[in-house]
Structure formats: structure tokens, C-alpha cells
Tab-separated table of C-alpha atoms (C1' of nucleotides) in Angstrom:
chain	number	residue	atom	x	y	z
A	2	MET	CA	60.202	79.727	76.896
A	3	THR	CA	62.737	81.156	79.260
A	4	ASN	CA	65.749	79.848	77.401
A	5	ASP	CA	64.657	81.454	74.180
A	6	ARG	CA	64.252	84.707	75.968
A	7	GLU	CA	67.692	84.296	77.469
A	8	ARG	CA	69.206	83.505	74.089
A	9	GLN	CA	67.471	86.456	72.564
A	10	GLN	CA	68.894	88.689	75.209
A	11	LYS	CA	72.365	87.382	74.601
A	12	GLN	CA	72.445	86.633	70.875
A	13	GLY	CA	69.328	87.860	69.157
A	14	THR	CA	68.921	90.996	67.124
A	15	GLY	CA	68.324	92.981	70.265
A	16	GLY	CA	71.348	91.317	71.831
A	17	MET	CA	73.901	93.082	69.690
A	18	VAL	CA	74.221	95.717	72.325
A	19	GLY	CA	74.633	92.961	74.873
A	20	ASP	CA	77.430	91.438	72.801
A	21	LEU	CA	79.127	94.765	72.660
A	22	LEU	CA	78.797	95.212	76.378
A	23	ARG	CA	80.177	91.753	77.002
A	24	ALA	CA	83.123	92.497	74.729
A	25	PHE	CA	83.927	95.609	76.729
A	26	VAL	CA	83.603	93.789	80.014
A	27	ASP	CA	85.877	91.084	78.721
A	28	ARG	CA	88.572	93.515	77.595
A	29	ILE	CA	88.390	95.387	80.876
A	30	GLU	CA	88.644	92.270	82.971
A	31	ARG	CA	91.612	91.018	80.975
A	32	LEU	CA	93.449	94.290	81.433
A	33	GLU	CA	92.686	94.316	85.128
A	34	GLU	CA	93.941	90.782	85.459
A	35	GLU	CA	97.192	91.771	83.762
A	36	LYS	CA	97.554	94.695	86.114
A	37	ARG	CA	97.022	92.430	89.050
A	38	THR	CA	99.732	90.106	87.773
A	39	LEU	CA	102.170	92.976	87.429
A	40	SER	CA	101.413	94.127	90.953
A	41	GLU	CA	102.276	90.674	92.194
A	42	ASP	CA	105.480	90.642	90.160
A	43	LEU	CA	106.395	93.980	91.657
A	44	LYS	CA	105.804	92.650	95.109
A	45	GLU	CA	108.067	89.703	94.323
A	46	VAL	CA	110.849	91.956	93.082
A	47	TYR	CA	110.724	93.991	96.272
A	48	ALA	CA	110.828	90.799	98.309
A	49	GLU	CA	113.800	89.643	96.293
A	50	ALA	CA	115.570	92.952	96.788
A	51	LYS	CA	114.912	92.705	100.490
A	52	GLY	CA	116.371	89.218	100.460
A	53	ALA	CA	119.452	90.657	98.774
A	54	GLY	CA	119.912	93.017	101.699
A	55	PHE	CA	118.300	96.171	100.386
A	56	ASP	CA	116.021	98.257	102.539
A	57	ALA	CA	112.588	98.007	100.943
A	58	LYS	CA	111.365	101.295	102.334
A	59	ALA	CA	114.360	103.200	101.059
A	60	LEU	CA	114.127	101.423	97.738
A	61	ARG	CA	110.527	102.516	97.381
A	62	ALA	CA	111.522	106.065	98.274
A	63	LEU	CA	114.214	105.942	95.602
A	64	ILE	CA	111.787	104.734	92.966
A	65	ARG	CA	109.254	107.369	93.943
A	66	GLU	CA	111.890	110.052	93.743
A	67	ARG	CA	112.955	108.955	90.282
A	68	ARG	CA	109.368	108.759	89.133
A	69	ILE	CA	108.352	112.307	89.823
A	70	ASP	CA	109.440	115.230	87.736
A	71	PRO	CA	112.645	116.816	89.046
A	72	ASP	CA	111.248	120.315	88.617
A	73	ASP	CA	108.091	119.535	90.516
A	74	ARG	CA	110.116	117.930	93.235
A	75	ALA	CA	112.363	120.968	93.537
A	76	GLU	CA	109.316	123.192	93.690
A	77	GLN	CA	107.751	121.174	96.492
A	78	GLU	CA	111.033	121.019	98.366
A	79	SER	CA	111.384	124.761	98.041
A	80	ILE	CA	107.965	125.413	99.534
A	81	LEU	CA	108.651	122.908	102.263
A	82	ASP	CA	111.922	124.648	103.067
A	83	THR	CA	110.084	127.928	103.380
A	84	TYR	CA	107.625	126.399	105.822
A	85	ARG	CA	110.383	124.699	107.748
A	86	ALA	CA	112.128	128.034	108.079
A	87	ALA	CA	108.915	129.675	109.277
A	88	LEU	CA	108.659	127.115	112.039
A	89	ALA	CA	112.301	127.215	113.038
A	90	GLY	CA	112.661	126.994	116.789
A	91	TRP	CA	109.110	125.833	117.282
A	92	GLU	CA	109.610	122.460	118.954
A	93	ARG	CA	106.609	122.792	121.266
A	94	THR	CA	104.171	120.462	119.592
A	95	PRO	CA	100.867	119.046	120.809
A	96	LEU	CA	102.483	115.688	120.438
A	97	GLY	CA	105.125	116.793	122.904
A	98	ASP	CA	102.443	118.023	125.278
A	99	ALA	CA	100.675	114.730	125.073
A	100	ALA	CA	103.861	112.842	125.782
A	101	GLU	CA	104.424	114.963	128.863
A	102	ARG	CA	100.895	114.405	130.036
A	103	ARG	CA	101.265	110.722	129.423
A	104	ALA	CA	104.509	110.630	131.406
A	105	ALA	CA	102.819	112.476	134.258
A	106	GLU	CA	100.072	109.914	134.662
B	20	MET	CA	130.263	88.884	106.200
B	21	THR	CA	127.593	91.466	106.601
B	22	ASN	CA	129.935	94.305	107.371
B	23	ASP	CA	131.870	93.777	104.171
B	24	ARG	CA	128.648	93.965	102.294
B	25	GLU	CA	127.728	97.124	104.133
B	26	ARG	CA	131.045	98.695	103.239
B	27	GLN	CA	130.620	97.657	99.656
B	28	GLN	CA	127.227	99.293	99.504
B	29	LYS	CA	128.564	102.494	100.932
B	30	GLN	CA	131.776	102.735	98.970
B	31	GLY	CA	130.820	101.115	95.734
B	32	THR	CA	134.010	99.031	95.645
B	33	GLY	CA	133.752	97.203	92.374
B	34	GLY	CA	130.234	98.558	91.911
B	35	MET	CA	128.791	95.091	92.214
B	36	VAL	CA	126.227	96.149	94.758
B	37	GLY	CA	125.480	99.203	92.652
B	38	ASP	CA	124.933	96.952	89.646
B	39	LEU	CA	122.585	94.826	91.669
B	40	LEU	CA	120.665	97.865	92.819
B	41	ARG	CA	120.458	99.140	89.257
B	42	ALA	CA	119.106	95.801	88.135
B	43	PHE	CA	116.382	95.912	90.774
B	44	VAL	CA	115.522	99.513	89.971
B	45	ASP	CA	115.382	98.660	86.306
B	46	ARG	CA	113.051	95.704	86.833
B	47	ILE	CA	110.810	97.728	89.112
B	48	GLU	CA	110.579	100.650	86.747
B	49	ARG	CA	109.813	98.409	83.819
B	50	LEU	CA	107.017	96.707	85.707
B	51	GLU	CA	105.633	100.046	86.806
B	52	GLU	CA	105.768	101.319	83.261
B	53	GLU	CA	103.829	98.268	82.088
B	54	LYS	CA	101.254	98.867	84.764
B	55	ARG	CA	100.967	102.458	83.701
B	56	THR	CA	100.444	101.352	80.112
B	57	LEU	CA	97.683	98.996	81.157
B	58	SER	CA	96.016	101.753	83.138
B	59	GLU	CA	96.023	103.878	80.038
B	60	ASP	CA	94.636	101.038	77.965
B	61	LEU	CA	91.917	100.609	80.519
B	62	LYS	CA	91.120	104.279	80.342
B	63	GLU	CA	90.913	104.019	76.575
B	64	VAL	CA	88.551	101.082	76.743
B	65	TYR	CA	86.273	103.001	79.053
B	66	ALA	CA	86.403	105.976	76.728
B	67	GLU	CA	85.584	103.728	73.799
B	68	ALA	CA	82.693	102.174	75.687
B	69	LYS	CA	81.435	105.642	76.484
B	70	GLY	CA	81.683	106.504	72.812
B	71	ALA	CA	79.603	103.430	72.070
B	72	GLY	CA	76.897	104.808	74.292
B	73	PHE	CA	77.594	103.060	77.564
B	74	ASP	CA	77.589	104.958	80.792
B	75	ALA	CA	81.116	104.739	82.185
B	76	LYS	CA	80.001	104.969	85.762
B	77	ALA	CA	77.527	102.152	85.378
B	78	LEU	CA	80.114	100.094	83.537
B	79	ARG	CA	82.559	100.557	86.381
B	80	ALA	CA	79.855	99.572	88.827
B	81	LEU	CA	79.215	96.447	86.812
B	82	ILE	CA	82.880	95.499	86.715
B	83	ARG	CA	83.226	96.157	90.414
B	84	GLU	CA	80.227	94.015	91.125
B	85	ARG	CA	81.627	91.165	89.092
B	86	ARG	CA	85.016	91.594	90.739
B	87	ILE	CA	83.851	91.448	94.320
B	88	ASP	CA	81.081	88.929	93.889
B	89	PRO	CA	83.236	85.775	93.786
B	90	ASP	CA	85.307	86.864	96.781
B	91	ASP	CA	82.213	88.074	98.449
B	92	ARG	CA	80.710	84.678	98.745
B	93	ALA	CA	83.944	83.456	100.353
B	94	GLU	CA	84.018	86.526	102.549
B	95	GLN	CA	80.490	85.999	103.713
B	96	GLU	CA	81.346	82.401	104.479
B	97	SER	CA	84.423	83.535	106.328
B	98	ILE	CA	82.499	86.030	108.405
B	99	LEU	CA	79.899	83.432	109.138
B	100	ASP	CA	82.594	81.027	110.281
B	101	THR	CA	84.199	83.697	112.371
B	102	TYR	CA	80.919	84.517	114.011
B	103	ARG	CA	80.388	80.892	114.794
B	104	ALA	CA	83.852	80.720	116.336
B	105	ALA	CA	83.231	83.899	118.321
B	106	LEU	CA	80.054	82.425	119.662
B	107	ALA	CA	81.488	79.002	120.369
B	108	GLY	CA	79.808	77.693	123.492
B	109	TRP	CA	76.917	80.123	123.137
B	110	GLU	CA	75.280	78.604	120.108
B	111	ARG	CA	72.406	77.515	122.316
B	112	THR	CA	71.965	81.017	123.750
B	113	PRO	CA	69.630	83.621	122.300
B	114	LEU	CA	72.687	85.640	121.287
B	115	GLY	CA	73.853	82.768	119.161
B	116	ASP	CA	70.501	82.626	117.430
B	117	ALA	CA	70.572	86.331	116.753
B	118	ALA	CA	74.076	86.180	115.350
B	119	GLU	CA	73.168	83.293	113.126
B	120	ARG	CA	70.154	85.096	111.811
B	121	ARG	CA	72.230	88.167	111.188
B	122	ALA	CA	74.892	86.176	109.372
B	123	ALA	CA	72.266	84.436	107.307
B	124	GLU	CA	70.850	87.648	105.929
C	29	MET	CA	55.357	85.003	120.656
C	30	THR	CA	58.057	86.304	118.483
C	31	ASN	CA	58.329	89.628	120.219
C	32	ASP	CA	58.846	87.960	123.567
C	33	ARG	CA	61.570	85.875	122.086
C	34	GLU	CA	63.096	89.001	120.681
C	35	ARG	CA	62.924	90.690	124.038
C	36	GLN	CA	64.466	87.694	125.730
C	37	GLN	CA	67.290	87.757	123.269
C	38	LYS	CA	67.905	91.375	123.964
C	39	GLN	CA	67.025	91.779	127.613
C	40	GLY	CA	66.373	88.432	129.279
C	41	THR	CA	68.637	86.435	131.569
C	42	GLY	CA	70.324	84.845	128.629
C	43	GLY	CA	70.764	88.303	127.159
C	44	MET	CA	73.418	89.417	129.581
C	45	VAL	CA	76.083	88.518	127.078
C	46	GLY	CA	74.062	90.358	124.478
C	47	ASP	CA	73.951	93.402	126.723
C	48	LEU	CA	77.688	93.261	127.100
C	49	LEU	CA	78.153	92.956	123.370
C	50	ARG	CA	75.841	95.857	122.751
C	51	ALA	CA	77.748	97.945	125.272
C	52	PHE	CA	80.991	97.254	123.437
C	53	VAL	CA	79.436	98.014	120.089
C	54	ASP	CA	78.057	101.239	121.467
C	55	ARG	CA	81.401	102.379	122.845
C	56	ILE	CA	83.152	101.496	119.621
C	57	GLU	CA	80.662	103.306	117.466
C	58	ARG	CA	80.845	106.411	119.630
C	59	LEU	CA	84.619	106.471	119.380
C	60	GLU	CA	84.483	105.966	115.644
C	61	GLU	CA	82.008	108.774	115.310
C	62	GLU	CA	84.332	111.074	117.244
C	63	LYS	CA	87.200	110.082	115.001
C	64	ARG	CA	85.125	110.830	111.980
C	65	THR	CA	84.280	114.260	113.363
C	66	LEU	CA	87.956	114.997	113.910
C	67	SER	CA	88.779	113.917	110.378
C	68	GLU	CA	86.243	116.393	109.121
C	69	ASP	CA	87.661	119.118	111.325
C	70	LEU	CA	91.086	118.344	109.960
C	71	LYS	CA	89.795	118.615	106.458
C	72	GLU	CA	88.322	121.999	107.289
C	73	VAL	CA	91.575	123.246	108.735
C	74	TYR	CA	93.436	122.251	105.594
C	75	ALA	CA	90.826	123.994	103.496
C	76	GLU	CA	91.168	127.080	105.640
C	77	ALA	CA	94.953	126.998	105.326
C	78	LYS	CA	94.594	126.697	101.589
C	79	GLY	CA	92.273	129.682	101.622
C	80	ALA	CA	94.968	131.579	103.505
C	81	GLY	CA	97.369	130.891	100.668
C	82	PHE	CA	99.282	127.895	101.973
C	83	ASP	CA	100.095	124.984	99.725
C	84	ALA	CA	98.100	122.053	101.103
C	85	LYS	CA	100.433	119.430	99.744
C	86	ALA	CA	103.503	121.052	101.242
C	87	LEU	CA	101.659	121.607	104.502
C	88	ARG	CA	100.839	117.930	104.698
C	89	ALA	CA	104.456	117.088	103.945
C	90	LEU	CA	105.531	119.388	106.743
C	91	ILE	CA	103.167	117.779	109.211
C	92	ARG	CA	104.288	114.332	108.145
C	93	GLU	CA	107.913	115.302	108.561
C	94	ARG	CA	107.306	116.642	112.057
C	95	ARG	CA	105.389	113.550	112.993
C	96	ILE	CA	108.125	111.051	112.340
C	97	ASP	CA	111.078	110.581	114.587
C	98	PRO	CA	114.065	112.717	113.532
C	99	ASP	CA	116.490	109.836	114.041
C	100	ASP	CA	114.446	107.500	111.907
C	101	ARG	CA	114.176	110.145	109.265
C	102	ALA	CA	117.925	110.702	109.229
C	103	GLU	CA	118.479	106.962	108.988
C	104	GLN	CA	116.160	106.658	105.995
C	105	GLU	CA	117.739	109.668	104.330
C	106	SER	CA	121.149	108.152	104.838
C	107	ILE	CA	120.189	104.895	103.180
C	108	LEU	CA	118.510	106.782	100.388
C	109	ASP	CA	121.659	108.823	99.830
C	110	THR	CA	123.634	105.611	99.572
C	111	TYR	CA	121.272	104.291	96.926
C	112	ARG	CA	121.265	107.573	95.069
C	113	ALA	CA	125.058	107.455	94.995
C	114	ALA	CA	124.997	103.877	93.707
C	115	LEU	CA	122.814	104.994	90.808
C	116	ALA	CA	124.747	108.130	90.029
C	117	GLY	CA	124.963	108.685	86.308
C	118	TRP	CA	122.279	106.149	85.542
C	119	GLU	CA	119.647	108.273	83.859
C	120	ARG	CA	118.641	105.644	81.326
C	121	THR	CA	115.351	104.524	82.804
C	122	PRO	CA	112.501	102.443	81.358
C	123	LEU	CA	110.371	105.486	81.892
C	124	GLY	CA	112.755	107.413	79.710
C	125	ASP	CA	112.609	104.701	77.100
C	126	ALA	CA	108.865	104.826	77.122
C	127	ALA	CA	108.867	108.569	76.758
C	128	GLU	CA	111.157	108.292	73.749
C	129	ARG	CA	108.961	105.663	72.209
C	130	ARG	CA	105.944	107.813	72.877
C	131	ALA	CA	107.601	110.803	71.259
C	132	ALA	CA	108.493	108.690	68.216
C	133	GLU	CA	104.926	107.674	67.559
D	11	MET	CA	116.637	141.711	121.103
D	12	THR	CA	118.458	138.858	119.467
D	13	ASN	CA	115.478	136.569	119.349
D	14	ASP	CA	113.375	139.103	117.555
D	15	ARG	CA	116.076	139.604	114.992
D	16	GLU	CA	116.355	135.870	114.563
D	17	ARG	CA	112.655	135.472	114.169
D	18	GLN	CA	112.416	138.299	111.702
D	19	GLN	CA	115.119	136.754	109.568
D	20	LYS	CA	113.384	133.433	109.535
D	21	GLN	CA	109.814	134.454	109.170
D	22	GLY	CA	109.919	137.432	106.930
D	23	THR	CA	107.945	140.631	107.307
D	24	GLY	CA	106.856	140.846	110.890
D	25	GLY	CA	106.606	137.063	111.060
D	26	MET	CA	102.890	137.324	110.574
D	27	VAL	CA	102.858	134.611	107.944
D	28	GLY	CA	105.008	132.426	110.137
D	29	ASP	CA	102.631	132.951	113.036
D	30	LEU	CA	99.734	132.004	110.855
D	31	LEU	CA	101.506	128.886	109.673
D	32	ARG	CA	102.322	127.944	113.256
D	33	ALA	CA	98.705	128.373	114.209
D	34	PHE	CA	97.608	126.027	111.427
D	35	VAL	CA	100.289	123.488	112.267
D	36	ASP	CA	99.298	123.656	115.900
D	37	ARG	CA	95.630	123.099	115.170
D	38	ILE	CA	96.392	120.242	112.819
D	39	GLU	CA	98.709	118.517	115.239
D	40	ARG	CA	96.235	118.839	118.069
D	41	LEU	CA	93.484	117.303	115.976
D	42	GLU	CA	95.773	114.519	114.870
D	43	GLU	CA	96.772	113.875	118.451
D	44	GLU	CA	93.117	113.639	119.432
D	45	LYS	CA	92.552	111.185	116.621
D	46	ARG	CA	95.497	109.155	117.782
D	47	THR	CA	94.091	109.102	121.307
D	48	LEU	CA	90.764	107.882	120.029
D	49	SER	CA	92.477	105.176	118.021
D	50	GLU	CA	94.182	104.012	121.179
D	51	ASP	CA	90.905	104.091	123.082
D	52	LEU	CA	89.371	102.023	120.345
D	53	LYS	CA	92.198	99.563	120.566
D	54	GLU	CA	91.666	99.335	124.332
D	55	VAL	CA	87.962	98.682	123.896
D	56	TYR	CA	88.698	95.880	121.490
D	57	ALA	CA	91.235	94.443	123.921
D	58	GLU	CA	88.699	94.674	126.701
D	59	ALA	CA	86.074	92.973	124.578
D	60	LYS	CA	88.567	90.259	123.786
D	61	GLY	CA	89.207	89.860	127.486
D	62	ALA	CA	85.469	89.492	127.967
D	63	GLY	CA	85.526	86.574	125.580
D	64	PHE	CA	84.532	88.209	122.319
D	65	ASP	CA	86.391	87.456	119.143
D	66	ALA	CA	87.968	90.717	118.032
D	67	LYS	CA	87.878	89.840	114.374
D	68	ALA	CA	84.205	88.988	114.490
D	69	LEU	CA	83.510	92.132	116.466
D	70	ARG	CA	85.251	94.226	113.851
D	71	ALA	CA	83.247	92.477	111.164
D	72	LEU	CA	80.075	93.264	113.052
D	73	ILE	CA	80.980	96.927	113.402
D	74	ARG	CA	81.933	97.140	109.754
D	75	GLU	CA	78.671	95.551	108.764
D	76	ARG	CA	76.700	98.021	110.849
D	77	ARG	CA	78.748	100.897	109.482
D	78	ILE	CA	78.307	100.105	105.817
D	79	ASP	CA	74.778	98.835	105.989
D	80	PRO	CA	73.042	102.224	106.095
D	81	ASP	CA	75.206	103.600	103.309
D	82	ASP	CA	74.894	100.364	101.493
D	83	ARG	CA	71.230	100.687	100.951
D	84	ALA	CA	71.804	104.158	99.528
D	85	GLU	CA	74.698	102.830	97.476
D	86	GLN	CA	72.639	100.018	96.066
D	87	GLU	CA	69.923	102.506	95.219
D	88	SER	CA	72.523	104.704	93.614
D	89	ILE	CA	73.876	101.879	91.500
D	90	LEU	CA	70.403	100.942	90.486
D	91	ASP	CA	69.693	104.524	89.495
D	92	THR	CA	72.911	104.688	87.582
D	93	TYR	CA	72.100	101.538	85.709
D	94	ARG	CA	68.724	102.958	84.826
D	95	ALA	CA	70.386	106.108	83.544
D	96	ALA	CA	72.928	104.105	81.569
D	97	LEU	CA	70.169	102.188	79.924
D	98	ALA	CA	68.037	105.196	79.187
D	99	GLY	CA	66.399	104.600	75.835
D	100	TRP	CA	67.017	100.862	75.996
D	101	GLU	CA	64.593	100.035	78.770
D	102	ARG	CA	62.382	98.288	76.281
D	103	THR	CA	65.249	96.171	74.981
D	104	PRO	CA	66.213	92.757	76.321
D	105	LEU	CA	69.441	94.272	77.638
D	106	GLY	CA	67.447	96.640	79.745
D	107	ASP	CA	65.523	93.768	81.224
D	108	ALA	CA	68.701	91.899	82.004
D	109	ALA	CA	70.299	94.900	83.632
D	110	GLU	CA	67.238	95.524	85.718
D	111	ARG	CA	67.179	91.963	86.906
D	112	ARG	CA	70.847	92.135	87.730
D	113	ALA	CA	70.433	95.380	89.637
D	114	ALA	CA	67.480	93.955	91.492
D	115	GLU	CA	69.411	90.999	92.875
E	5	DA	C1'	89.758	125.192	88.438
E	6	DC	C1'	87.783	122.736	92.138
E	7	DT	C1'	85.416	119.187	94.361
E	8	DG	C1'	84.110	114.449	95.224
E	9	DA	C1'	84.849	109.793	94.377
E	10	DA	C1'	87.817	105.557	93.149
E	11	DG	C1'	91.864	103.141	93.155
E	12	DG	C1'	96.571	102.252	94.614
E	13	DC	C1'	100.117	102.576	98.128
E	14	DT	C1'	101.866	102.683	102.850
E	15	DG	C1'	102.060	101.823	107.530
E	16	DC	C1'	100.024	98.937	111.424
E	17	DC	C1'	98.467	95.035	113.766
E	18	DC	C1'	97.645	90.416	114.178
E	19	DG	C1'	98.731	85.579	113.684
E	20	DC	C1'	102.239	82.096	112.684
F	10	DG	C1'	110.366	88.210	113.452
F	11	DC	C1'	107.830	88.126	109.428
F	12	DG	C1'	104.333	87.908	106.136
F	13	DG	C1'	99.430	88.695	105.363
F	14	DG	C1'	95.286	91.372	106.101
F	15	DC	C1'	93.226	95.699	107.122
F	16	DA	C1'	92.481	100.620	107.789
F	17	DG	C1'	93.923	105.369	106.506
F	18	DC	C1'	96.231	108.460	103.410
F	19	DC	C1'	97.389	110.211	99.016
F	20	DT	C1'	96.878	110.703	94.281
F	21	DT	C1'	94.365	110.726	90.183
F	22	DC	C1'	90.368	111.324	87.418
F	23	DA	C1'	85.698	112.340	86.001
F	24	DG	C1'	82.211	115.865	86.537
F	25	DT	C1'	80.643	120.528	87.299
DNA sequence: ACTGAAGGCTGCCCGC
DNA sequence: GCGGGCAGCCTTCAGT
């Protein structure tokens, strides 16, 4: 009988592994659901902040800045400064070229 | 008046705006921390499952499948509806038939 | 015959709309393929730059910085500075709390 | 010459590294510009299709379907393979049967 | 340590 | 003009 086979798969002696698997799936899905809820809460807070007159983009930038390690940030900034310096005076970009071509059409 | 608020934000007169900002930052960072905790929990569960003999990759595939499946039915319906709308007035044309067959797959 | 019906759908009088649709699909897929090729080229260039000793992350940051409008960037930086100032001295973050709790375990 | 002195100061020894960096930046920005152009072309094609009476959303869905379909078969195969691997040693258990049926859907 | 995938985040485009 | 949906980018993580 199909149902017996089903029940065996889910509950029988051989189903212990299945029970274990289902337990894991359950835990995972609960955790994911909680994460999803938090993401929504976060979205709400940003919306609220925006409603209070704060710039959401800047607020996100602020949070990001606070999140990352100050040392790492300094390191990255330092490298970036070096590159910026290496390109100093180099305003002739492909993007500029394209804009000129576009204007010439 | 908006300008007063602007000036307050920039000068910190009374710090009320600063307090508000701090409150938002605090709420955001708490929520993010909770999310981070859940991500770690999730990672642990996967590790535990792996320790129990389950293949993590397959487990993830299973979870993903279960996650998208419910939406998927709705999505398929939605696409089907959209196709019907896109083909409005052509339903009796061969193209309409082809689209319907495609959507029905 | 099924094949004739197929051919009608694809090539017959009633298939003119189908031809048009297929032409659009063809153009779109060609353009997407070209985009994909460029993405791969880009990836190669970054890999090459990395091989030449440049920091890929910083390089991307540099490119991003050059891409956005200088005025917009200044505006964002200005707002960010304002927020930073409003939070000055506020180092007590949830993340910090969590770290302390973690250390206490 | 003043410019040479300037450039030396900003780029370091001989400016060779700076030149190299500029070359990379140039290549990257050109590729990105080409991508941007293609994106615009794509947008135009969609607009044109819309003008011809096609529903843009449905068209995008169609393209997406065609794009993922080839991969999809491979992906499905891959998942199936993964499941088989995950269940190695349990194939003769009820769980194995269930997993195989699930993967076969 | 690096590479390839997976997931989350951000910016863009459309519809309301 | 704005909020939602979607595509692309970035980051992180498992695997080699």
C-alpha cells in the first residue's frame, strides 16, 4: 500500500534519517524567515528615517562606514589616494569621448 | 520650516536632530547585528547537518527549491497572464497558439 | 499535418507577427551576447591588472569614483560629513556591544 | 619642463606605474562605455518592440526564459547529481527513494 | 591563497 | 514623484 510506504519513509525505522533531515530543514527555514523579517524591519527603519528628513543614501553610507574596520578603511583609502595621484590631470576619459561623439551627432 | 531644520542638522543646535540620527543608527545597527547573528546560526546549522552526514550543497539546493516553489507557481501564473495580455487580440492567431503552448510547458 | 501547422505558425501569412517577434528576440539576444562578451573582457582586464600588482578592489573603487558626477559626489560627501559630525563621540554601537558579549563568552 | 616635473612628482619613478594604471583605467572605461551603449541599444529595441505592439514585460520574460532554459537543463541535471551524491550509501533506503522522486519532478 | 558560486545590496526603470 | 520590481555589482564562503 502506498500510504504504508509513505509512512515508512517518513516515520519508520528507515525514516530516522528523514526525520533528521526534516528537522534540519525546519530549523533552516525558521532562521531564514527570521532573517527575512529583520530585512523588512530594516527597510521600514530606513523609510522612517527618510520620512524624518534624512537622506537614505547618505545614511546607508554612514552605516557602511561604521561597519567596516577603521584600519581596513584607511588602508583602502590610502591605496585609492595613490591611484588618484597617479591619474592626476588625466581627465580625458572614454566617457568624455563618448559624450563628445554623442553631442556631435 | 524646512530651513530651520536644515540649520539644526548642520549646526547641532540642541542636538535634537543628532539624537534622532543616533536613534536611527542605533536601531539599524541592532537589526543588522541580529541579522548577522542569524546568518551565523544558519551557518552552524549547515555545519551540523554536514556533520550528521548530509551534503551541504544538496541541502541548500533542497531549501532553495522549497523556497522558490510556492512563488514559482504564482510566477508562472503571472507570466502566463502577461503573455495572454501581450497577445490580446491575437489569441486566434497561430502566434497566440504557440505562446500558449510555450506558457503551458 | 502538424508540421504544416508548425510552418504556418512560423512562416505563413498569420506568422508575420511571429516573424516580427522573432526578429526582436534575435536582436535582443545578439545585444545581450555582446554585453556578456564585454563583461568577460572586463573581468580579464581586472585579472590582468591584478597580475600587474594593482589592488583590484581599489581599482574598482577608482573607476566607480570617476564614473559618478563630481558634484553629486561632493553633495553626498557633504551630507555624510554632517551625519558624521552629528554622531561625533558616539562610539557605543550595538556591534561593539556584541563584540564585548562575544569576548565575554 | 614643468609638466614633466609635475608628472614625476605625482607618478613616482619615471611614471611608468602611473602610465600602466592609466592604460588599465582607459581599457576598463572603454569597455564599460561599450556596455553602456549596448544597454541603451537594448532599451531602444524594447521600446521599438513596444511600439510594434509587444508587451515589454512579456518580451523580457520570454527572453529570460530562453536564456535560462539551456542552463536550466544542466542545472537540473547538476542538482540531481548532487542529490545522488548526497545520498550516496542511502540509495537503498526509503529516503533515497524519496529524494530521487523529488529530484525527478 | 585563489577561484567559482550564492546571497545580499544598490541603483534603475517602470507603473501608479 | 515615489514605491516596487528587476538586473548588475559586490562581498562572502565553500572547495581546491
